[in-house]
mmCIF file of C-alpha atoms and ligand atoms in Angstrom:
data_model
loop_
_atom_site.group_PDB
_atom_site.id
_atom_site.type_symbol
_atom_site.label_atom_id
_atom_site.label_comp_id
_atom_site.label_asym_id
_atom_site.label_seq_id
_atom_site.Cartn_x
_atom_site.Cartn_y
_atom_site.Cartn_z
ATOM 1 C CA MET A 1 -43.710 42.172 57.513
ATOM 2 C CA PRO A 2 -40.464 44.148 57.016
ATOM 3 C CA LEU A 3 -38.984 46.392 59.719
ATOM 4 C CA VAL A 4 -41.153 49.499 60.113
ATOM 5 C CA THR A 5 -40.548 53.123 61.102
ATOM 6 C CA SER A 6 -42.071 54.585 64.262
ATOM 7 C CA ARG A 7 -44.227 57.144 62.421
ATOM 8 C CA GLU A 8 -47.570 55.338 62.624
ATOM 9 C CA MET A 9 -46.728 53.729 65.991
ATOM 10 C CA PHE A 10 -46.155 57.123 67.604
ATOM 11 C CA GLN A 11 -49.312 58.652 66.137
ATOM 12 C CA LYS A 12 -51.405 55.817 67.584
ATOM 13 C CA ALA A 13 -49.561 55.939 70.902
ATOM 14 C CA TYR A 14 -50.017 59.700 71.208
ATOM 15 C CA ASN A 15 -53.735 59.475 70.513
ATOM 16 C CA GLY A 16 -54.175 56.367 72.648
ATOM 17 C CA GLY A 17 -52.353 57.632 75.749
ATOM 18 C CA TYR A 18 -49.734 54.900 75.834
ATOM 19 C CA ALA A 19 -46.038 54.581 74.924
ATOM 20 C CA ILE A 20 -43.898 52.192 72.906
ATOM 21 C CA GLY A 21 -41.133 50.378 74.769
ATOM 22 C CA ALA A 22 -37.666 50.981 73.344
ATOM 23 C CA PHE A 23 -35.441 48.224 74.648
ATOM 24 C CA ASN A 24 -31.673 48.013 74.084
ATOM 25 C CA VAL A 25 -30.407 44.803 72.519
ATOM 26 C CA ASN A 26 -26.895 43.376 72.654
ATOM 27 C CA ASN A 27 -27.227 39.646 72.045
ATOM 28 C CA MET A 28 -29.596 36.861 71.022
ATOM 29 C CA GLU A 29 -31.024 36.080 74.457
ATOM 30 C CA ILE A 30 -31.979 39.720 75.029
ATOM 31 C CA VAL A 31 -33.682 39.948 71.618
ATOM 32 C CA GLN A 32 -35.541 36.700 72.286
ATOM 33 C CA GLY A 33 -36.657 37.623 75.812
ATOM 34 C CA ILE A 34 -38.056 40.988 74.687
ATOM 35 C CA THR A 35 -39.730 39.810 71.514
ATOM 36 C CA GLU A 36 -41.262 36.678 73.046
ATOM 37 C CA ALA A 37 -42.943 38.865 75.673
ATOM 38 C CA ALA A 38 -44.171 41.333 73.030
ATOM 39 C CA ALA A 39 -45.547 38.509 70.903
ATOM 40 C CA GLU A 40 -47.499 37.106 73.859
ATOM 41 C CA VAL A 41 -49.187 40.438 74.575
ATOM 42 C CA ASN A 42 -49.318 41.661 70.943
ATOM 43 C CA ALA A 43 -47.305 44.831 71.499
ATOM 44 C CA PRO A 44 -45.445 46.929 68.906
ATOM 45 C CA LEU A 45 -41.734 47.278 69.674
ATOM 46 C CA ILE A 46 -38.659 49.417 69.209
ATOM 47 C CA LEU A 47 -35.412 47.469 69.458
ATOM 48 C CA GLN A 48 -32.488 49.829 69.799
ATOM 49 C CA VAL A 49 -28.798 49.407 69.308
ATOM 50 C CA SER A 50 -26.162 51.701 70.804
ATOM 51 C CA LYS A 51 -22.730 52.435 69.405
ATOM 52 C CA GLY A 52 -21.386 50.158 72.147
ATOM 53 C CA ALA A 53 -23.748 47.352 71.105
ATOM 54 C CA ARG A 54 -22.553 47.627 67.507
ATOM 55 C CA ALA A 55 -18.950 47.479 68.696
ATOM 56 C CA TYR A 56 -19.728 44.464 70.917
ATOM 57 C CA ALA A 57 -21.987 42.337 68.733
ATOM 58 C CA ASN A 58 -21.342 43.638 65.185
ATOM 59 C CA HIS A 59 -23.880 45.497 63.019
ATOM 60 C CA THR A 60 -24.726 42.539 60.801
ATOM 61 C CA TYR A 61 -25.349 40.114 63.662
ATOM 62 C CA LEU A 62 -27.676 42.585 65.344
ATOM 63 C CA ILE A 63 -29.619 43.304 62.122
ATOM 64 C CA LYS A 64 -30.048 39.586 61.463
ATOM 65 C CA LEU A 65 -31.160 38.883 65.045
ATOM 66 C CA VAL A 66 -33.814 41.591 64.807
ATOM 67 C CA GLU A 67 -34.907 40.374 61.367
ATOM 68 C CA ALA A 68 -35.230 36.880 62.833
ATOM 69 C CA ALA A 69 -37.464 38.300 65.571
ATOM 70 C CA VAL A 70 -39.703 39.912 62.938
ATOM 71 C CA ILE A 71 -40.024 36.570 61.146
ATOM 72 C CA GLU A 72 -40.698 34.658 64.368
ATOM 73 C CA THR A 73 -43.227 37.106 65.852
ATOM 74 C CA GLY A 74 -44.795 38.916 62.878
ATOM 75 C CA LEU A 75 -44.845 42.056 65.052
ATOM 76 C CA PRO A 76 -44.264 45.604 63.824
ATOM 77 C CA ILE A 77 -40.676 46.236 64.977
ATOM 78 C CA VAL A 78 -38.547 49.369 64.562
ATOM 79 C CA LEU A 79 -34.759 48.974 64.457
ATOM 80 C CA HIS A 80 -33.345 52.150 65.980
ATOM 81 C CA LEU A 81 -29.847 53.571 66.542
ATOM 82 C CA ASP A 82 -29.608 54.736 70.165
ATOM 83 C CA HIS A 83 -27.460 57.830 70.878
ATOM 84 C CA GLY A 84 -25.867 58.255 67.450
ATOM 85 C CA ASP A 85 -23.011 60.641 68.114
ATOM 86 C CA SER A 86 -22.046 61.698 64.579
ATOM 87 C CA PHE A 87 -23.394 62.012 61.052
ATOM 88 C CA GLU A 88 -21.167 59.096 60.010
ATOM 89 C CA THR A 89 -22.596 56.696 62.631
ATOM 90 C CA CYS A 90 -26.149 57.652 61.661
ATOM 91 C CA LYS A 91 -25.349 57.296 57.938
ATOM 92 C CA SER A 92 -23.838 53.881 58.484
ATOM 93 C CA CYS A 93 -27.006 52.685 60.246
ATOM 94 C CA ILE A 94 -29.331 54.273 57.662
ATOM 95 C CA ASP A 95 -27.342 52.675 54.813
ATOM 96 C CA GLY A 96 -27.205 49.420 56.767
ATOM 97 C CA GLY A 97 -30.950 48.820 57.178
ATOM 98 C CA PHE A 98 -32.047 50.658 60.332
ATOM 99 C CA THR A 99 -35.477 52.295 60.078
ATOM 100 C CA SER A 100 -34.862 54.939 62.750
ATOM 101 C CA VAL A 101 -31.826 56.762 64.137
ATOM 102 C CA MET A 102 -31.146 59.066 67.035
ATOM 103 C CA ILE A 103 -28.672 61.880 66.578
ATOM 104 C CA ASP A 104 -27.684 62.929 70.065
ATOM 105 C CA ALA A 105 -26.048 66.338 69.809
ATOM 106 C CA SER A 106 -27.591 67.426 73.092
ATOM 107 C CA SER A 107 -24.225 68.181 74.680
ATOM 108 C CA LYS A 108 -23.392 70.678 71.894
ATOM 109 C CA PRO A 109 -24.494 74.329 71.812
ATOM 110 C CA PHE A 110 -28.040 74.935 70.490
ATOM 111 C CA GLU A 111 -27.008 76.058 66.973
ATOM 112 C CA GLU A 112 -24.589 73.126 66.553
ATOM 113 C CA ASN A 113 -27.234 70.687 67.746
ATOM 114 C CA ILE A 114 -29.630 72.110 65.134
ATOM 115 C CA ALA A 115 -27.065 71.982 62.304
ATOM 116 C CA LEU A 116 -26.013 68.369 62.949
ATOM 117 C CA THR A 117 -29.564 67.168 63.534
ATOM 118 C CA ARG A 118 -30.704 68.882 60.301
ATOM 119 C CA GLN A 119 -27.912 67.177 58.352
ATOM 120 C CA VAL A 120 -28.966 63.741 59.638
ATOM 121 C CA VAL A 121 -32.665 64.456 59.028
ATOM 122 C CA GLU A 122 -32.029 65.380 55.374
ATOM 123 C CA TYR A 123 -30.049 62.201 54.743
ATOM 124 C CA ALA A 124 -32.510 59.994 56.656
ATOM 125 C CA HIS A 125 -35.743 61.375 55.209
ATOM 126 C CA ASP A 126 -34.475 60.967 51.641
ATOM 127 C CA ARG A 127 -34.177 57.252 52.468
ATOM 128 C CA GLY A 128 -37.432 56.767 54.384
ATOM 129 C CA VAL A 129 -35.779 56.683 57.822
ATOM 130 C CA VAL A 130 -37.041 58.680 60.836
ATOM 131 C CA VAL A 131 -34.918 60.702 63.255
ATOM 132 C CA GLU A 132 -35.013 61.258 67.020
ATOM 133 C CA ALA A 133 -33.136 64.261 68.398
ATOM 134 C CA GLU A 134 -32.421 65.467 71.947
ATOM 135 C CA LEU A 135 -32.628 68.805 73.743
ATOM 136 C CA GLY A 136 -31.446 69.015 77.339
ATOM 137 C CA THR A 137 -28.904 66.648 78.884
ATOM 138 C CA LEU A 138 -29.391 63.661 81.161
ATOM 139 C CA ALA A 139 -26.992 62.728 83.920
ATOM 140 C CA GLY A 140 -25.372 59.309 83.693
ATOM 141 C CA ILE A 141 -23.270 57.262 81.325
ATOM 142 C CA GLU A 142 -23.934 56.700 77.628
ATOM 143 C CA ASP A 143 -21.089 54.882 75.887
ATOM 144 C CA GLU A 144 -18.041 57.116 76.320
ATOM 145 C CA VAL A 145 -20.163 60.161 77.184
ATOM 146 C CA LYS A 146 -20.300 60.726 80.934
ATOM 147 C CA VAL A 147 -22.529 63.564 82.163
ATOM 148 C CA SER A 148 -22.300 64.487 85.841
ATOM 149 C CA ALA A 149 -25.448 65.454 87.778
ATOM 150 C CA GLU A 150 -24.175 69.064 87.956
ATOM 151 C CA ASP A 151 -23.762 69.265 84.171
ATOM 152 C CA SER A 152 -27.162 67.785 83.371
ATOM 153 C CA SER A 153 -29.935 70.240 82.582
ATOM 154 C CA TYR A 154 -33.668 70.107 82.082
ATOM 155 C CA THR A 155 -34.985 70.831 78.607
ATOM 156 C CA ARG A 156 -35.969 74.478 78.162
ATOM 157 C CA PRO A 157 -39.527 74.430 76.770
ATOM 158 C CA GLU A 158 -39.057 77.829 75.130
ATOM 159 C CA GLU A 159 -36.513 76.232 72.741
ATOM 160 C CA VAL A 160 -38.481 73.254 71.466
ATOM 161 C CA GLU A 161 -40.625 74.841 68.728
ATOM 162 C CA GLU A 162 -37.651 76.459 67.016
ATOM 163 C CA PHE A 163 -35.589 73.280 67.389
ATOM 164 C CA VAL A 164 -38.233 71.010 65.872
ATOM 165 C CA SER A 165 -39.195 73.344 63.035
ATOM 166 C CA ARG A 166 -35.583 74.066 62.032
ATOM 167 C CA THR A 167 -34.370 70.458 62.241
ATOM 168 C CA GLY A 168 -37.424 68.608 60.914
ATOM 169 C CA CYS A 169 -36.832 65.803 63.456
ATOM 170 C CA ASP A 170 -39.613 63.242 63.937
ATOM 171 C CA SER A 171 -39.446 62.898 67.725
ATOM 172 C CA LEU A 172 -37.695 64.695 70.552
ATOM 173 C CA ALA A 173 -35.983 63.319 73.655
ATOM 174 C CA ILE A 174 -36.260 65.708 76.579
ATOM 175 C CA ALA A 175 -34.669 65.893 80.032
ATOM 176 C CA ILE A 176 -37.193 65.977 82.885
ATOM 177 C CA GLY A 177 -35.191 64.282 85.632
ATOM 178 C CA THR A 178 -34.520 60.781 84.331
ATOM 179 C CA SER A 179 -30.913 59.652 83.907
ATOM 180 C CA HIS A 180 -29.003 56.708 82.526
ATOM 181 C CA GLY A 181 -27.825 53.763 84.596
ATOM 182 C CA ALA A 182 -28.900 52.259 87.906
ATOM 183 C CA TYR A 183 -28.176 55.188 90.258
ATOM 184 C CA LYS A 184 -30.734 57.799 89.265
ATOM 185 C CA PHE A 185 -31.697 59.492 92.527
ATOM 186 C CA LYS A 186 -29.917 60.120 95.809
ATOM 187 C CA PRO A 187 -30.903 57.529 98.446
ATOM 188 C CA GLY A 188 -33.335 59.078 100.902
ATOM 189 C CA THR A 189 -34.695 61.636 98.405
ATOM 190 C CA LYS A 190 -38.084 61.334 96.721
ATOM 191 C CA PRO A 191 -37.739 60.652 92.980
ATOM 192 C CA GLN A 192 -39.896 63.135 91.088
ATOM 193 C CA LEU A 193 -39.970 63.829 87.346
ATOM 194 C CA ARG A 194 -40.636 67.408 86.169
ATOM 195 C CA PHE A 195 -44.103 66.977 84.692
ATOM 196 C CA ASP A 196 -44.425 70.759 84.460
ATOM 197 C CA VAL A 197 -41.602 70.739 81.870
ATOM 198 C CA LEU A 198 -43.190 67.854 79.962
ATOM 199 C CA GLU A 199 -46.607 69.534 79.928
ATOM 200 C CA GLU A 200 -45.186 72.835 78.701
ATOM 201 C CA VAL A 201 -43.230 71.060 75.930
ATOM 202 C CA ALA A 202 -46.408 69.201 74.908
ATOM 203 C CA ARG A 203 -48.413 72.434 74.886
ATOM 204 C CA ARG A 204 -45.880 74.009 72.537
ATOM 205 C CA LEU A 205 -45.662 70.942 70.263
ATOM 206 C CA PRO A 206 -49.215 69.602 69.976
ATOM 207 C CA GLY A 207 -49.361 66.042 68.649
ATOM 208 C CA PHE A 208 -45.553 65.711 68.544
ATOM 209 C CA PRO A 209 -43.970 62.514 69.966
ATOM 210 C CA ILE A 210 -41.748 62.990 73.004
ATOM 211 C CA VAL A 211 -39.119 60.458 74.128
ATOM 212 C CA LEU A 212 -37.866 59.629 77.615
ATOM 213 C CA HIS A 213 -34.381 58.180 78.006
ATOM 214 C CA GLY A 214 -33.037 56.800 81.268
ATOM 215 C CA SER A 215 -36.368 55.230 82.194
ATOM 216 C CA SER A 216 -35.389 52.067 83.999
ATOM 217 C CA SER A 217 -37.133 51.643 87.317
ATOM 218 C CA VAL A 218 -34.349 49.502 88.826
ATOM 219 C CA PRO A 219 -36.483 46.711 90.337
ATOM 220 C CA GLN A 220 -35.264 46.130 93.888
ATOM 221 C CA GLU A 221 -35.856 42.370 93.584
ATOM 222 C CA PHE A 222 -32.979 42.215 91.070
ATOM 223 C CA VAL A 223 -30.736 44.582 93.036
ATOM 224 C CA LYS A 224 -31.305 42.307 96.043
ATOM 225 C CA MET A 225 -30.605 39.212 93.953
ATOM 226 C CA ILE A 226 -27.297 40.767 92.842
ATOM 227 C CA ASN A 227 -26.332 41.918 96.342
ATOM 228 C CA GLU A 228 -27.199 38.583 97.911
ATOM 229 C CA ASN A 229 -25.105 36.660 95.415
ATOM 230 C CA GLY A 230 -21.737 38.342 95.477
ATOM 231 C CA GLY A 231 -22.615 41.716 93.925
ATOM 232 C CA ASN A 232 -22.352 45.175 95.425
ATOM 233 C CA MET A 233 -24.914 47.744 94.246
ATOM 234 C CA PRO A 234 -26.025 49.746 97.283
ATOM 235 C CA GLY A 235 -28.179 52.797 96.543
ATOM 236 C CA ALA A 236 -29.359 51.692 93.100
ATOM 237 C CA ILE A 237 -32.619 53.609 92.571
ATOM 238 C CA GLY A 238 -34.754 54.064 89.453
ATOM 239 C CA VAL A 239 -37.730 56.026 88.140
ATOM 240 C CA PRO A 240 -41.005 55.066 89.861
ATOM 241 C CA GLU A 241 -43.175 53.124 87.449
ATOM 242 C CA ASP A 242 -46.313 55.108 88.223
ATOM 243 C CA GLN A 243 -44.543 58.257 87.005
ATOM 244 C CA LEU A 244 -43.562 56.506 83.775
ATOM 245 C CA ARG A 245 -47.144 55.359 83.319
ATOM 246 C CA HIS A 246 -48.308 58.947 83.782
ATOM 247 C CA ALA A 247 -45.746 60.195 81.227
ATOM 248 C CA ALA A 248 -46.986 57.562 78.765
ATOM 249 C CA SER A 249 -50.530 58.860 79.139
ATOM 250 C CA LEU A 250 -49.268 62.341 78.136
ATOM 251 C CA ALA A 251 -47.103 63.211 75.100
ATOM 252 C CA VAL A 252 -44.389 60.608 75.775
ATOM 253 C CA CYS A 253 -44.566 57.990 73.002
ATOM 254 C CA LYS A 254 -41.218 56.202 73.466
ATOM 255 C CA ILE A 255 -39.721 55.069 76.766
ATOM 256 C CA ASN A 256 -36.121 53.767 76.792
ATOM 257 C CA ILE A 257 -35.214 50.831 78.989
ATOM 258 C CA ASP A 258 -31.823 49.154 79.166
ATOM 259 C CA SER A 259 -30.506 49.002 82.742
ATOM 260 C CA ASP A 260 -33.508 46.975 83.955
ATOM 261 C CA LEU A 261 -32.722 44.290 81.364
ATOM 262 C CA ARG A 262 -29.107 44.214 82.546
ATOM 263 C CA LEU A 263 -30.171 43.906 86.177
ATOM 264 C CA ALA A 264 -32.623 41.087 85.387
ATOM 265 C CA MET A 265 -30.010 39.199 83.424
ATOM 266 C CA THR A 266 -27.154 39.711 85.878
ATOM 267 C CA GLY A 267 -29.253 39.037 88.990
ATOM 268 C CA THR A 268 -30.570 35.806 87.526
ATOM 269 C CA ILE A 269 -27.153 34.590 86.416
ATOM 270 C CA ARG A 270 -25.532 35.439 89.770
ATOM 271 C CA LYS A 271 -28.252 33.516 91.579
ATOM 272 C CA TYR A 272 -27.932 30.609 89.181
ATOM 273 C CA PHE A 273 -24.207 30.284 89.818
ATOM 274 C CA ALA A 274 -24.638 30.598 93.579
ATOM 275 C CA GLU A 275 -27.055 27.648 93.404
ATOM 276 C CA HIS A 276 -25.156 25.656 90.738
ATOM 277 C CA PRO A 277 -21.457 26.352 91.334
ATOM 278 C CA ALA A 278 -20.274 23.422 89.216
ATOM 279 C CA ASP A 279 -22.256 24.260 86.052
ATOM 280 C CA PHE A 280 -20.429 25.575 83.001
ATOM 281 C CA ASP A 281 -22.881 25.158 80.090
ATOM 282 C CA PRO A 282 -23.894 28.705 79.007
ATOM 283 C CA ARG A 283 -27.356 27.461 77.995
ATOM 284 C CA GLN A 284 -28.064 26.512 81.591
ATOM 285 C CA TYR A 285 -27.598 30.019 82.953
ATOM 286 C CA LEU A 286 -28.713 32.004 79.897
ATOM 287 C CA LYS A 287 -32.072 30.211 79.827
ATOM 288 C CA PRO A 288 -33.299 31.614 83.185
ATOM 289 C CA ALA A 289 -31.746 35.001 82.305
ATOM 290 C CA ARG A 290 -33.767 35.110 79.081
ATOM 291 C CA ALA A 291 -36.904 34.066 80.967
ATOM 292 C CA ALA A 292 -36.356 36.868 83.506
ATOM 293 C CA ILE A 293 -36.049 39.425 80.702
ATOM 294 C CA LYS A 294 -39.247 38.099 79.152
ATOM 295 C CA GLU A 295 -41.185 38.397 82.405
ATOM 296 C CA LEU A 296 -39.826 41.894 83.090
ATOM 297 C CA VAL A 297 -40.687 43.130 79.584
ATOM 298 C CA ARG A 298 -44.166 41.631 79.769
ATOM 299 C CA HIS A 299 -44.749 43.621 82.967
ATOM 300 C CA LYS A 300 -43.421 46.841 81.375
ATOM 301 C CA LEU A 301 -45.566 46.446 78.258
ATOM 302 C CA ILE A 302 -48.771 45.867 80.210
ATOM 303 C CA ASP A 303 -48.403 47.823 83.458
ATOM 304 C CA VAL A 304 -46.039 50.679 82.593
ATOM 305 C CA LEU A 305 -46.298 51.432 78.876
ATOM 306 C CA GLY A 306 -49.901 50.314 78.299
ATOM 307 C CA CYS A 307 -49.075 49.142 74.758
ATOM 308 C CA ASP A 308 -50.311 45.550 75.054
ATOM 309 C CA GLY A 309 -52.799 44.650 72.335
ATOM 310 C CA LYS A 310 -51.695 47.617 70.163
ATOM 311 C CA ALA A 311 -49.598 45.802 67.530
HETATM 312 O O1 G3H B 1 -28.296 55.072 76.957
HETATM 313 C C1 G3H B 1 -27.485 54.176 77.007
HETATM 314 C C2 G3H B 1 -27.893 52.766 76.834
HETATM 315 O O2 G3H B 1 -28.162 52.185 78.072
HETATM 316 C C3 G3H B 1 -26.867 52.026 76.050
HETATM 317 O O3 G3H B 1 -25.769 51.745 76.847
HETATM 318 O O4 G3H B 1 -23.895 52.568 75.413
HETATM 319 O O5 G3H B 1 -23.489 50.905 77.283
HETATM 320 O O6 G3H B 1 -24.688 50.212 75.195
HETATM 321 P P1 G3H B 1 -24.351 51.331 76.149
HETATM 322 P P1 13P B 2 -31.693 53.235 81.444
HETATM 323 O O1 13P B 2 -30.252 53.260 81.805
HETATM 324 O O2 13P B 2 -32.534 53.936 82.458
HETATM 325 O O3 13P B 2 -32.205 51.879 81.142
HETATM 326 O O4 13P B 2 -31.862 54.102 80.083
HETATM 327 C C1 13P B 2 -31.653 53.518 78.825
HETATM 328 C C2 13P B 2 -31.614 54.522 77.733
HETATM 329 O O5 13P B 2 -31.995 55.651 77.853
HETATM 330 C C3 13P B 2 -31.100 54.067 76.438
HETATM 331 O O6 13P B 2 -30.976 55.109 75.532
HETATM 332 ZN ZN1 ZN B 3 -30.519 57.001 76.402
#
């Protein structure tokens, strides 16, 4: 099976009350950990690549790793550009074999966001590629774009119909209180997503797939593993998984997870080195890191996204 778009996946997810996991990939072990878990539970997948991932690992290597995963698993897999910041980056991914791109012009004024998104949609749709857009801004760090908590803003539901009809985008990322990275909520406060915003967006866009970025839950077992083995991450707090599960049962069809993979990998490697200080063979420490990613993704697919058995 070749790489697929998310069109049919999202329709089924919307109607079935579950979401597709969109996991960021940067190297072979991450691709393997994610796709081995998905194969075991027969889940459809979105593997996404950021601008930073392309700069780190090279476009061609990433494409070939994802193609290898398709061959190995036989799963329906979407290859998606995460946070495309310009027409040129999106074009390069569309021309280079991606089946889905995100144009993130959410930090621009409304009319500029519409114009740039429309330009990408026209180019992408002519080539059979789907487009995710964003309205509202998340706090946190995405590549070089740093958005402070004060500058972040919830999506305004009254803007979504005009935005979607004028851009022709295929899915829409909205801001309801998630944020990028491992420090999402102030310690001591109760993390709470704005389901009222999500429900109002869904009411205005019936049947339309909604995307949640910044959806790592920051498992405390990995934060502890990092802190107990030379790291220093006090106050790392994520989105509660029950709230993500609830979002998946509503209009949210794609849930983005990256930081949790990083925490699993880093925690496992730190622990490995604390226990095996003389080892220097990368296979020895990357093997448990890959296994930790696999176990984490398996849990997300079954218990958070509800997409097991849906491939
Ligand atoms: O949303 C951001 C993703 O976690 C990608 O992060 O730009 O550091 O690759 P990155
Ligand atoms: P996290 O930092 O919460 O994993 O979010 C990832 C993301 O939104 C990628 O686009
Ligand atoms: Zn994101």
